[in-house]
Amino acid sequence: MSKHAFPSLAALGNQLALVAIIGMLSYAFVDQLYFGELPCPLCLMQRMGFVIIGFALVLNVRCGAHSAHYGWGIIGGLVGMMVSLRQVLLHVLPGDKGFGATFLELHFYTWAFVAYVGLIAGLAILLMLPNRDIRSRSLFANALVILFIIIVFANLASTLLECGIGPCADDPVKYDGWLWLRTRFGF
């Protein structure tokens, strides 16, 4: 077997972290479209934190590991973690039912906080691994990168349809951007 038959531990870690990001963004997107749970502005900012981490991982997979890539990922994770913690603290009072649906009895913003803690810890561990040659052009790595880019653009389009070019509603119930397009251009 050649030494390139299996990815290094660092390459595998970056690819698995990217799988986790794709999974979280995909589930949030499916929840939005299938169950009709429109994301609030804080939810959209949490998605943005996952996107920043995902782009850092894509850079590692495509261009090789670099401390700046991990740094951007950690900064994206810290920002997302602060936003999700803010949303948790908004709904911590007794009797407050929280915002949106739950998954395993926790709201998505609570899961986002847990995911950010895990991703930041994972990025810190990946940053310490000695093998920096993690570029991958494998079919799996290429599929991950393409799938991530598609998910990012789909989320961008849905956010524009939800909010338009102005600020998003605090408690969204309809796609304001889509309604604006329909009235403006007669769609």
XYZ file of C-alpha atoms in Angstrom:
187
model
C 0.000 0.000 0.000
C 1.205 3.471 -0.739
C 1.549 6.037 1.993
C -1.293 8.007 0.362
C -3.821 5.152 0.636
C -5.240 6.434 3.907
C -5.458 10.046 5.015
C -3.356 11.178 7.933
C -4.972 11.677 11.319
C -5.015 15.441 10.747
C -6.588 15.045 7.292
C -9.184 12.647 8.647
C -9.948 15.010 11.535
C -10.468 17.960 9.197
C -12.697 15.929 6.903
C -14.778 14.533 9.787
C -15.188 18.008 11.263
C -16.370 19.203 7.845
C -18.864 16.308 7.774
C -20.166 17.498 11.163
C -20.530 21.085 9.901
C -22.351 19.900 6.765
C -24.621 17.736 8.902
C -25.530 20.580 11.263
C -26.159 23.093 8.488
C -28.158 20.533 6.516
C -30.330 19.620 9.493
C -31.010 23.285 10.247
C -31.899 23.850 6.598
C -34.227 20.814 6.501
C -35.843 21.970 9.747
C -36.420 25.351 8.143
C -37.873 24.044 4.887
C -39.672 20.871 5.942
C -40.939 21.831 9.399
C -41.380 25.544 8.643
C -39.120 26.723 11.489
C -37.830 30.034 10.165
C -34.520 30.946 11.808
C -34.348 34.054 13.963
C -31.471 36.557 13.556
C -29.491 34.849 16.337
C -30.017 31.491 14.627
C -28.713 32.928 11.374
C -25.635 34.259 13.165
C -25.032 30.806 14.646
C -25.201 29.325 11.155
C -22.652 31.928 10.086
C -20.283 30.722 12.805
C -20.565 27.178 11.441
C -19.944 28.497 7.921
C -16.748 30.257 9.054
C -15.492 27.064 10.681
C -16.437 25.139 7.545
C -14.495 27.496 5.293
C -11.448 27.130 7.542
C -11.733 23.352 7.236
C -12.180 23.579 3.453
C -9.002 25.657 3.268
C -7.174 22.996 5.264
C -8.480 20.184 3.072
C -7.760 21.943 -0.224
C -4.647 24.038 0.532
C -3.016 22.247 3.456
C -3.124 22.915 7.168
C -2.107 26.344 8.293
C -2.364 27.931 11.705
C -4.259 30.886 10.190
C -6.965 28.519 8.915
C -7.353 27.014 12.371
C -7.313 30.514 13.848
C -10.218 31.607 11.641
C -12.087 28.455 12.569
C -11.559 29.066 16.277
C -12.638 32.712 15.942
C -15.768 31.620 14.045
C -16.440 29.075 16.773
C -16.009 31.626 19.551
C -18.351 34.100 17.855
C -20.953 31.395 17.242
C -20.558 30.110 20.786
C -21.166 33.597 22.215
C -24.266 34.059 20.049
C -25.686 30.665 21.023
C -24.937 31.312 24.699
C -26.716 34.656 24.373
C -29.769 32.870 23.025
C -29.615 30.248 25.776
C -29.489 33.002 28.398
C -32.489 34.761 26.806
C -34.619 31.673 27.482
C -33.260 30.432 30.792
C -36.002 31.829 33.033
C -38.456 29.341 34.555
C -41.600 29.044 32.477
C -39.921 30.272 29.275
C -40.607 27.693 26.569
C -37.687 28.852 24.428
C -37.578 29.585 20.705
C -38.346 26.942 18.133
C -38.545 23.186 18.288
C -36.411 20.871 20.389
C -34.236 17.902 19.518
C -33.723 15.361 22.323
C -35.369 17.875 24.659
C -32.842 20.636 23.974
C -33.355 23.628 21.708
C -31.143 23.988 18.648
C -29.285 26.969 20.105
C -28.306 24.812 23.091
C -27.075 22.115 20.719
C -25.212 24.796 18.780
C -23.398 25.843 21.960
C -22.405 22.221 22.638
C -21.279 21.795 19.018
C -19.188 24.973 19.147
C -17.428 23.824 22.311
C -16.676 20.469 20.670
C -15.528 22.030 17.394
C -13.250 24.541 19.110
C -11.689 21.752 21.161
C -11.322 19.652 18.012
C -9.702 22.503 16.088
C -7.266 23.087 18.944
C -6.326 19.392 18.931
C -5.947 19.365 15.136
C -3.728 22.432 15.414
C -1.370 20.480 17.692
C -1.039 17.465 15.388
C 2.368 17.313 13.715
C 1.283 16.191 10.239
C 0.603 19.309 8.180
C 0.399 17.544 4.828
C -3.356 17.087 4.814
C -4.248 18.272 1.323
C -6.676 15.915 -0.204
C -7.942 15.592 -3.733
C -9.795 12.362 -3.029
C -13.335 11.856 -4.262
C -14.598 12.027 -0.668
C -12.802 15.307 0.056
C -13.979 16.844 -3.229
C -17.560 15.767 -2.520
C -17.382 17.321 0.952
C -16.114 20.627 -0.400
C -18.769 20.767 -3.125
C -21.548 19.780 -0.715
C -20.419 22.425 1.780
C -20.437 25.138 -0.901
C -23.927 24.091 -2.051
C -25.246 24.171 1.543
C -23.712 27.620 2.092
C -25.296 29.058 -1.064
C -28.653 27.432 -0.269
C -28.582 28.992 3.209
C -27.616 32.349 1.725
C -30.512 32.203 -0.741
C -33.006 31.192 1.949
C -31.776 33.996 4.216
C -32.249 36.530 1.433
C -35.735 35.165 0.790
C -36.527 35.322 4.497
C -35.076 38.736 5.330
C -34.674 40.526 2.036
C -31.941 43.139 2.094
C -33.066 44.674 5.378
C -32.924 43.424 8.949
C -34.594 40.113 9.728
C -37.706 39.933 11.878
C -37.060 39.026 15.522
C -39.693 36.295 15.401
C -39.994 35.441 11.700
C -43.233 33.892 10.481
C -42.981 34.516 6.731
C -40.443 35.029 3.980
C -40.373 38.832 3.822
C -37.776 38.917 1.046
C -39.864 36.607 -1.119
C -42.964 38.722 -0.519
C -41.006 41.847 -1.464
C -39.806 40.183 -4.688
C -43.322 39.069 -5.557
C -44.812 42.527 -5.083
C -41.902 44.347 -6.705
C -41.400 42.116 -9.763
C -44.715 40.253 -9.954
C -43.420 36.729 -9.324
